[in-house]
Amino acid sequence: MSVTSAESGKGMPLHTKILVGLVVGAVLGLVLKLTLGADHTVVQFLNRYVAGPLGQIFLRLLFMVVVPLVFASISLGVASLGDLKRVGRIGLKTLGFFFATMAVSVSIGLLLVQILQPGTRISPETRAELMATYASDASSKVVASQTATFGIETLVGIIPRNPVAAAANLELLGIIFFGIIFGVALTMITAERARPMIGVLEALNDIVIKIVEIAMKLAPFGVAALIFGVTSRFGWVLLKPLAVYVTVVLCSLALHTIVTFPAILRFIVGISPFTFFSRVKAPMITAFSTSSSSATLPTSIATAEQNLGVPSKVAGFVLPLGATMNMNGTALFEGVTVIFLAQAFGVTLDLGQQVVILMMAVITALGAAGVPGGSIPLLVGVLAMFGVPGEGIALILGVDRVLDMARTVVNVTGDLVATTFIAKSEKLWSAAAVPVPGVEAGAGALDESPNWPGPSDVQPTVERDERSRLP
Ligand code: ASP
């Protein structure tokens, strides 16, 4: 989904247009708030008949795709693992590593957002007003009541009695559960039977991604309208918490990159973090400039093989899987954003709900496409699940471009760390195999493992993302 980087029409790239929309909407709203005041008839008229509907149209287009997108991406992701028995131990180990590192990254983000509390820097009056203004969002109300408590019922409730009803009520966990079971069952029937369904799911996935692309063409106006609604009612007061939120996301991403990854590399993989980072600069820079894990995939594979000496069978299996499923930066971003917006809207979340947020951040990161803004529609779904009005994304969409660039770097770096971890733990590679620049390539494979799954085992996922990639 070419959300923020596509050239849309003449000249200006879409992400610049969104930024312009944000500035124009914010400044216009501020000026009117400071000169006429929020209660002036003109301001109220603009909010009611211009900015309000425009913002709603944009939001509804995003909401509209949440159910098909989550279902198609999760079931395809699971099905693309192929026959779990065949991929077996290595596949499960790879997935386990993805889950573990994503859980650590979200935890870092959650910790920092709790310490700095960007959303609570809003006064109680403003918060009450925010909630009163936006709480009419029906979908958020429905689901808020379902997640008010966390207990055994919540766990049982994840299994939907009726997947269609779960979809109608935007019960994200229920849709995800159904998607997972559907994907697992898809791998258990004969390939001949499964093929048409996989084709349908791939097409569905591509179609909803196209719809998001169309919606994002409206983003400059949608964002302008939504932020106008915010600043014309609330003035400056929300801008400082937003700056703190951006700082929290960027600092958490930095911490994960300079603490978690080096710790894994040094103590588990046994390679110097300096050597590692000096060899993976190309994919990191590519990720930063494209904001797309999928677009960076070819560079990542070449780098893992040529600069790190990782055997191609490992790089060819772990990296494509990682580009779609292993998103450390995205998971962190989603966790922090949900908590920030919940704080901003005065939605209190108990510990149990925060654990659910951690889980949801990891699961939705698994389902997000590795393209610019790939996580935004899923994020909108998670917000609704916790009773946070979807309008909340207006606050963050304008700054998302820079966050997307940063989180994609972390996503791609996490994939490369995972590749060295798997290669090392399978005794197929060691730090000694890292080629020294200017010297003949390293030994690479140390051993031949007959059980190693081939890159074809993850083919559907790769194809899916290749197609949804920007030209
Ligand atoms: N841009 C991210 C990636 O491609 C996905 C996202 O978080 O939006 O890895």
Coordinates of C-alpha atoms and ligand atoms in Angstrom, one line a residue:
M1 CA 0.0 0.0 0.0
S2 CA 1.7 3.1 -1.2
V3 CA 0.6 5.0 1.7
T4 CA 3.0 7.8 2.2
S5 CA 5.7 7.6 -0.4
A6 CA 4.0 7.3 -3.8
E7 CA 4.1 10.1 -6.1
S8 CA 0.5 11.1 -6.3
G9 CA -0.2 13.0 -9.4
K10 CA 1.9 15.9 -10.4
G11 CA 5.0 16.9 -8.6
M12 CA 4.7 16.6 -4.8
P13 CA 5.0 13.2 -3.2
L14 CA 2.0 12.0 -1.2
H15 CA 3.8 12.2 2.1
T16 CA 4.7 15.8 1.5
K17 CA 1.1 16.5 0.6
I18 CA 0.0 14.9 3.9
L19 CA 2.5 17.0 5.8
V20 CA 1.2 20.2 4.0
G21 CA -2.4 19.1 4.8
L22 CA -1.4 18.7 8.4
V23 CA 0.2 22.1 8.6
V24 CA -2.5 23.9 6.7
G25 CA -5.3 22.2 8.8
A26 CA -3.5 22.8 12.1
V27 CA -2.7 26.5 11.4
L28 CA -6.1 27.3 10.1
G29 CA -7.7 25.7 13.1
L30 CA -5.4 27.5 15.5
V31 CA -6.0 30.9 13.8
L32 CA -9.7 30.5 14.0
K33 CA -9.6 29.3 17.6
L34 CA -7.4 32.2 18.7
T35 CA -9.3 34.9 16.7
L36 CA -13.0 33.8 16.7
G37 CA -13.0 31.1 19.5
A38 CA -14.2 27.5 19.3
D39 CA -17.8 28.4 19.9
H40 CA -18.1 31.0 17.0
T41 CA -20.8 30.1 14.5
V42 CA -18.3 30.1 11.6
V43 CA -16.0 27.6 13.4
Q44 CA -18.9 25.4 14.3
F45 CA -20.2 25.5 10.8
L46 CA -16.8 24.6 9.3
N47 CA -16.5 21.7 11.8
R48 CA -20.0 20.4 11.3
Y49 CA -20.3 20.7 7.5
V50 CA -16.8 20.7 6.1
A51 CA -14.0 19.4 8.3
G52 CA -16.2 16.9 10.1
P53 CA -17.6 15.0 7.1
L54 CA -14.3 15.1 5.2
G55 CA -12.4 13.6 8.1
Q56 CA -15.1 11.0 8.6
I57 CA -15.0 10.0 4.9
F58 CA -11.3 9.4 5.1
L59 CA -11.6 7.5 8.4
R60 CA -14.4 5.4 7.2
L61 CA -12.5 4.4 4.1
L62 CA -9.7 3.1 6.4
F63 CA -12.2 1.4 8.8
M64 CA -13.9 -0.3 5.9
V65 CA -10.8 -2.4 5.0
V66 CA -9.9 -3.5 8.5
V67 CA -11.9 -6.7 8.5
P68 CA -11.0 -8.1 5.1
L69 CA -7.4 -6.9 5.5
V70 CA -6.9 -8.6 8.9
F71 CA -8.6 -11.8 7.8
A72 CA -6.7 -12.1 4.4
S73 CA -3.3 -11.1 5.7
I74 CA -3.4 -13.3 8.8
S75 CA -4.8 -16.4 7.1
L76 CA -2.4 -16.0 4.2
G77 CA 0.5 -15.4 6.5
V78 CA -0.2 -18.6 8.4
A79 CA -0.9 -20.6 5.2
S80 CA 2.4 -19.3 3.7
L81 CA 4.3 -21.1 6.3
G82 CA 3.3 -24.2 4.4
D83 CA 3.1 -27.5 6.0
L84 CA 4.2 -26.9 9.5
K85 CA 5.4 -30.4 9.8
R86 CA 7.7 -29.9 6.9
V87 CA 9.0 -26.5 7.9
G88 CA 9.1 -28.0 11.4
R89 CA 11.6 -27.2 14.1
I90 CA 13.4 -24.5 12.1
G91 CA 10.2 -22.7 11.1
L92 CA 9.0 -22.8 14.7
K93 CA 12.3 -21.6 16.0
T94 CA 12.2 -18.7 13.5
L95 CA 8.7 -17.8 14.5
G96 CA 9.6 -18.0 18.2
F97 CA 12.5 -15.6 17.7
F98 CA 10.3 -13.2 15.8
F99 CA 7.7 -13.3 18.6
A100 CA 10.3 -12.9 21.4
T101 CA 12.1 -10.0 19.8
M102 CA 8.8 -8.2 19.0
A103 CA 7.6 -8.7 22.5
V104 CA 10.8 -7.2 23.9
S105 CA 10.5 -4.2 21.5
V106 CA 6.8 -3.5 22.4
S107 CA 7.8 -3.8 26.1
I108 CA 10.5 -1.2 25.7
G109 CA 7.9 1.1 24.0
L110 CA 5.2 0.5 26.6
L111 CA 7.7 1.1 29.5
L112 CA 8.8 4.4 28.0
V113 CA 5.3 5.6 27.2
Q114 CA 4.3 4.8 30.7
I115 CA 7.3 6.7 32.2
L116 CA 6.9 9.8 30.0
Q117 CA 3.1 9.6 29.7
P118 CA 2.8 11.9 26.6
G119 CA -1.0 11.6 26.5
T120 CA -1.5 12.6 30.1
R121 CA 0.2 15.9 29.6
I122 CA -3.2 17.0 28.5
S123 CA -5.3 18.7 31.2
P124 CA -8.3 16.8 32.6
E125 CA -10.7 19.4 31.2
T126 CA -9.2 19.1 27.7
R127 CA -9.3 15.3 27.9
A128 CA -13.0 15.4 29.0
E129 CA -13.7 17.7 26.1
L130 CA -11.7 15.4 23.7
M131 CA -13.8 12.4 24.8
A132 CA -17.0 14.3 24.7
T133 CA -16.2 15.6 21.1
Y134 CA -15.2 12.2 19.7
A135 CA -16.9 9.6 21.8
S136 CA -19.8 9.5 19.4
D137 CA -17.7 7.0 17.4
A138 CA -20.1 4.1 17.6
S139 CA -17.7 1.4 16.7
S140 CA -15.4 2.3 19.6
K141 CA -18.2 2.3 22.1
V142 CA -19.4 -1.1 21.1
V143 CA -16.0 -2.7 21.5
A144 CA -14.9 -0.6 24.5
S145 CA -17.6 -2.3 26.6
Q146 CA -16.3 -5.7 25.5
T147 CA -12.8 -5.0 26.7
A148 CA -13.6 -3.3 29.9
T149 CA -12.4 -6.2 32.0
F150 CA -9.8 -8.8 31.5
G151 CA -10.2 -12.4 32.7
I152 CA -10.9 -15.9 31.7
E153 CA -14.0 -14.7 29.8
T154 CA -11.8 -12.5 27.7
L155 CA -9.7 -15.5 26.7
V156 CA -12.7 -17.6 25.9
G157 CA -14.3 -14.6 24.1
I158 CA -11.4 -14.5 21.7
I159 CA -13.0 -17.5 19.9
P160 CA -15.9 -16.0 18.0
R161 CA -19.2 -17.8 18.2
N162 CA -19.9 -16.4 14.8
P163 CA -17.1 -14.9 12.6
V164 CA -19.5 -12.8 10.7
A165 CA -20.8 -11.2 13.9
A166 CA -17.2 -10.7 15.1
A167 CA -16.5 -8.9 11.8
A168 CA -19.7 -6.8 12.1
N169 CA -18.7 -5.7 15.6
L170 CA -15.1 -5.1 14.7
E171 CA -13.9 -7.6 17.3
L172 CA -10.4 -7.8 16.1
L173 CA -9.2 -10.6 18.3
G174 CA -12.1 -12.8 17.0
I175 CA -11.3 -12.0 13.4
I176 CA -7.6 -12.8 14.0
F177 CA -8.4 -16.1 15.7
F178 CA -10.7 -17.1 12.8
G179 CA -8.0 -16.0 10.3
I180 CA -5.3 -18.1 12.1
I181 CA -7.5 -21.2 12.3
F182 CA -8.5 -20.7 8.7
G183 CA -4.9 -20.5 7.6
V184 CA -3.9 -23.5 9.6
A185 CA -6.7 -25.6 8.2
L186 CA -5.8 -24.4 4.7
T187 CA -2.4 -26.0 5.1
M188 CA -4.1 -29.3 6.2
I189 CA -6.1 -29.9 3.1
T190 CA -4.7 -31.0 -0.2
A191 CA -2.6 -28.5 -2.2
E192 CA -5.0 -28.9 -5.1
R193 CA -8.0 -27.9 -3.0
A194 CA -6.1 -25.1 -1.2
R195 CA -4.8 -23.4 -4.3
P196 CA -8.0 -21.6 -5.4
M197 CA -8.6 -20.3 -1.9
I198 CA -5.1 -19.0 -1.6
G199 CA -5.6 -17.3 -4.9
V200 CA -8.8 -15.7 -3.7
L201 CA -7.1 -14.6 -0.4
E202 CA -4.2 -13.1 -2.3
A203 CA -6.5 -11.2 -4.6
L204 CA -8.6 -10.0 -1.6
N205 CA -5.4 -8.8 0.1
D206 CA -4.3 -7.0 -3.0
I207 CA -7.7 -5.4 -3.5
V208 CA -8.0 -4.1 0.1
I209 CA -4.4 -2.7 -0.2
K210 CA -5.5 -0.9 -3.4
I211 CA -8.5 0.5 -1.5
V212 CA -6.2 1.8 1.2
E213 CA -4.1 3.4 -1.6
I214 CA -7.2 5.2 -2.8
A215 CA -8.1 6.3 0.7
M216 CA -4.6 7.6 1.2
K217 CA -5.0 9.8 -1.9
L218 CA -7.6 11.6 0.2
A219 CA -5.2 11.7 3.2
P220 CA -3.9 15.2 2.7
F221 CA -7.5 16.5 2.9
G222 CA -8.6 14.0 5.5
V223 CA -5.6 14.8 7.7
A224 CA -6.2 18.6 7.2
A225 CA -9.8 18.2 8.1
L226 CA -9.2 16.0 11.2
I227 CA -6.4 18.2 12.6
F228 CA -8.5 21.3 11.9
G229 CA -11.2 19.8 14.0
V230 CA -8.6 19.3 16.8
T231 CA -6.8 22.7 16.7
S232 CA -10.0 24.7 16.1
R233 CA -11.4 23.2 19.3
F234 CA -8.4 22.7 21.4
G235 CA -5.8 25.2 20.2
W236 CA -2.1 24.5 21.2
V237 CA -2.7 22.2 24.0
L238 CA -2.3 19.0 22.0
L239 CA 0.9 19.9 20.2
K240 CA 3.3 19.4 23.1
P241 CA 2.0 15.9 24.0
L242 CA 2.4 15.0 20.3
A243 CA 6.1 16.1 20.4
V244 CA 6.7 14.0 23.5
Y245 CA 4.9 11.0 21.8
V246 CA 7.3 11.3 18.7
T247 CA 10.2 11.4 21.1
V248 CA 9.0 8.3 23.0
V249 CA 8.6 6.3 19.7
L250 CA 12.0 7.4 18.4
C251 CA 13.8 6.8 21.7
S252 CA 12.2 3.4 22.1
L253 CA 13.2 2.4 18.6
A254 CA 16.8 3.6 19.3
L255 CA 17.0 1.7 22.6
H256 CA 15.8 -1.5 20.9
T257 CA 18.5 -1.0 18.2
I258 CA 21.4 -0.1 20.4
V259 CA 20.6 -2.4 23.4
T260 CA 18.4 -5.4 22.4
F261 CA 20.0 -6.2 19.1
P262 CA 23.6 -5.7 20.2
A263 CA 22.9 -7.9 23.3
I264 CA 21.5 -10.7 21.1
L265 CA 24.4 -10.3 18.6
R266 CA 27.1 -10.3 21.3
F267 CA 25.8 -12.9 23.8
I268 CA 23.7 -15.2 21.7
V269 CA 25.0 -15.0 18.1
G270 CA 28.6 -14.3 19.1
I271 CA 29.3 -11.6 16.6
S272 CA 30.6 -8.1 17.4
P273 CA 27.7 -5.6 17.1
F274 CA 30.1 -3.2 15.4
T275 CA 31.0 -5.7 12.8
F276 CA 27.4 -6.5 12.2
F277 CA 26.2 -2.9 11.9
S278 CA 29.1 -2.0 9.7
R279 CA 28.0 -4.7 7.3
V280 CA 24.3 -4.1 7.2
K281 CA 24.4 -0.3 6.4
A282 CA 23.0 -0.8 2.9
P283 CA 19.7 -2.4 3.9
M284 CA 19.3 0.0 6.8
I285 CA 19.6 3.0 4.6
T286 CA 17.3 1.4 2.0
A287 CA 14.7 0.8 4.7
F288 CA 15.0 4.4 5.9
S289 CA 14.5 5.8 2.4
T290 CA 11.8 3.5 1.2
S291 CA 9.9 2.9 4.4
S292 CA 9.2 -0.6 3.1
S293 CA 10.5 -3.9 4.3
S294 CA 9.4 -5.6 1.1
A295 CA 11.2 -3.1 -1.1
T296 CA 14.3 -3.6 1.0
L297 CA 14.2 -7.4 0.8
P298 CA 16.5 -7.9 -2.2
T299 CA 19.1 -5.7 -0.5
S300 CA 18.7 -7.6 2.8
I301 CA 19.2 -11.0 1.1
A302 CA 22.2 -9.8 -0.9
T303 CA 23.8 -8.2 2.2
A304 CA 23.2 -11.2 4.5
E305 CA 24.8 -13.5 1.9
Q306 CA 27.7 -11.3 0.7
N307 CA 28.5 -9.1 3.7
L308 CA 27.7 -11.4 6.5
G309 CA 28.4 -14.7 4.8
V310 CA 25.1 -16.3 5.8
P311 CA 24.3 -19.3 3.7
S312 CA 21.8 -18.5 1.0
K313 CA 19.4 -21.2 2.1
V314 CA 19.1 -19.5 5.5
A315 CA 18.9 -16.0 4.2
G316 CA 16.4 -17.1 1.5
F317 CA 14.1 -18.7 4.2
V318 CA 14.3 -16.3 7.1
L319 CA 14.5 -12.9 5.4
P320 CA 11.3 -13.2 3.2
L321 CA 9.4 -14.6 6.2
G322 CA 10.8 -11.7 8.3
A323 CA 10.0 -9.0 5.8
T324 CA 6.3 -9.8 6.2
M325 CA 6.1 -11.2 9.7
N326 CA 9.0 -9.9 11.8
M327 CA 8.3 -6.2 12.5
N328 CA 10.0 -5.1 15.7
G329 CA 9.7 -1.4 14.9
T330 CA 6.1 -1.7 13.8
A331 CA 5.0 -3.6 16.9
L332 CA 6.7 -1.1 19.1
F333 CA 5.1 1.8 17.3
E334 CA 1.6 0.3 17.5
G335 CA 1.9 -0.4 21.2
V336 CA 3.1 3.1 22.0
T337 CA 0.5 4.7 19.8
V338 CA -2.4 2.9 21.3
I339 CA -1.3 3.8 24.8
F340 CA -0.6 7.4 23.9
L341 CA -4.0 7.9 22.3
A342 CA -5.8 6.0 25.1
Q343 CA -4.0 8.5 27.5
A344 CA -5.0 11.4 25.4
F345 CA -8.7 10.4 25.3
G346 CA -8.7 9.5 29.0
V347 CA -9.4 5.8 28.3
T348 CA -7.9 3.9 31.3
L349 CA -6.3 0.6 30.6
D350 CA -5.6 -1.9 33.4
L351 CA -2.6 -4.2 33.4
G352 CA -4.5 -7.0 31.7
Q353 CA -5.6 -4.7 28.9
Q354 CA -2.0 -3.6 28.5
V355 CA -1.0 -7.2 28.1
V356 CA -3.7 -7.5 25.4
I357 CA -2.2 -4.4 23.8
L358 CA 1.2 -6.0 23.8
M359 CA -0.3 -9.1 22.2
M360 CA -2.3 -7.1 19.7
A361 CA 0.8 -5.1 18.7
V362 CA 2.7 -8.2 18.0
I363 CA -0.1 -9.9 16.1
T364 CA -1.0 -6.9 14.0
A365 CA 2.7 -6.4 13.2
L366 CA 2.7 -9.9 12.0
G367 CA -0.2 -9.1 9.7
A368 CA 1.0 -5.6 8.5
A369 CA 2.3 -5.5 5.0
G370 CA 5.9 -4.4 4.6
V371 CA 5.1 -1.3 2.7
P372 CA 4.9 2.4 3.7
G373 CA 2.2 2.9 6.2
G374 CA 1.3 -0.8 6.1
S375 CA 0.4 -0.8 9.8
I376 CA -2.0 2.2 9.8
P377 CA -5.3 0.4 8.9
L378 CA -4.5 -2.3 11.5
L379 CA -3.7 0.4 14.1
V380 CA -7.1 2.0 13.4
G381 CA -8.7 -1.4 14.2
V382 CA -6.8 -1.8 17.5
L383 CA -7.8 1.7 18.5
A384 CA -11.4 0.9 18.1
M385 CA -11.0 -2.3 20.0
F386 CA -9.9 -0.3 23.1
G387 CA -12.5 2.3 22.9
V388 CA -10.2 5.0 21.5
P389 CA -11.9 7.1 18.8
G390 CA -10.5 6.5 15.4
E391 CA -10.2 10.3 15.0
G392 CA -7.1 9.8 17.2
I393 CA -5.0 8.9 14.3
A394 CA -5.4 12.4 13.0
L395 CA -3.1 13.4 15.8
I396 CA -0.3 11.0 14.6
L397 CA -0.8 10.6 10.9
G398 CA 0.9 13.9 10.2
V399 CA 4.1 12.8 12.0
D400 CA 3.9 9.2 10.8
R401 CA 6.2 9.7 7.8
V402 CA 9.3 10.1 10.0
L403 CA 8.2 7.4 12.4
D404 CA 7.6 5.0 9.4
M405 CA 11.1 5.5 8.2
A406 CA 12.6 4.9 11.6
R407 CA 10.5 1.8 12.4
T408 CA 11.2 0.2 9.0
V409 CA 14.9 0.4 9.8
V410 CA 14.3 -1.5 13.0
N411 CA 12.0 -4.0 11.2
V412 CA 14.7 -4.7 8.6
T413 CA 17.6 -4.8 11.2
G414 CA 15.5 -7.3 13.2
D415 CA 15.2 -9.6 10.2
L416 CA 19.0 -9.5 9.7
V417 CA 19.6 -10.3 13.4
A418 CA 17.1 -13.1 13.1
T419 CA 19.0 -14.5 10.1
T420 CA 22.3 -14.6 11.9
F421 CA 20.6 -16.1 15.0
I422 CA 19.0 -19.0 13.0
A423 CA 22.1 -19.7 10.9
K424 CA 24.3 -19.8 14.1
S425 CA 21.9 -21.9 16.1
E426 CA 21.6 -24.4 13.2
K427 CA 25.4 -24.6 13.2
L428 CA 25.4 -23.4 9.6
W429 CA 27.3 -20.2 10.1
S430 CA 29.5 -18.4 12.7
A431 CA 31.0 -15.0 13.0
A432 CA 34.2 -16.4 11.5
A433 CA 32.3 -16.8 8.2
V434 CA 31.8 -13.0 7.9
P435 CA 33.8 -12.0 4.9
V436 CA 36.5 -9.4 5.5
P437 CA 36.3 -6.6 3.0
G438 CA 38.8 -7.0 0.2
V439 CA 39.5 -10.6 1.1
E440 CA 38.0 -13.7 -0.5
A441 CA 34.4 -14.4 0.7
G442 CA 34.0 -16.3 4.0
A443 CA 33.4 -20.0 4.3
G444 CA 29.6 -19.4 4.7
A445 CA 28.0 -22.8 5.2
L446 CA 29.7 -24.9 7.9
D447 CA 27.4 -27.8 7.6
E448 CA 24.8 -29.2 5.3
S449 CA 21.4 -29.7 7.0
P450 CA 19.1 -32.1 5.1
N451 CA 16.1 -30.8 6.9
W452 CA 16.5 -27.2 5.9
P453 CA 13.3 -25.8 4.4
G454 CA 13.8 -24.2 1.0
P455 CA 12.9 -20.6 0.2
S456 CA 9.9 -22.0 -1.7
D457 CA 8.3 -22.7 1.7
V458 CA 7.6 -19.0 2.2
Q459 CA 7.0 -18.2 -1.4
P460 CA 3.3 -17.1 -1.1
T461 CA 4.1 -14.4 1.4
V462 CA 6.9 -13.0 -0.7
E463 CA 4.8 -13.0 -3.8
R464 CA 2.0 -11.3 -2.0
D465 CA 4.2 -8.5 -0.7
E466 CA 6.1 -8.1 -4.0
R467 CA 2.8 -7.5 -5.7
S468 CA 1.5 -5.0 -3.2
R469 CA 4.8 -3.1 -3.4
L470 CA 5.1 0.3 -5.0
P471 CA 6.3 0.6 -8.5
Ligands
ASP1 N1 6.6 0.6 6.7 C1 6.7 -0.6 7.5 C2 7.5 -1.7 6.8 O1 7.5 -1.8 5.6 C3 5.4 -1.2 7.9 C4 4.6 -0.2 8.8 O2 4.9 -0.2 10.0 O3 3.8 0.6 8.4 O4 8.2 -2.4 7.4

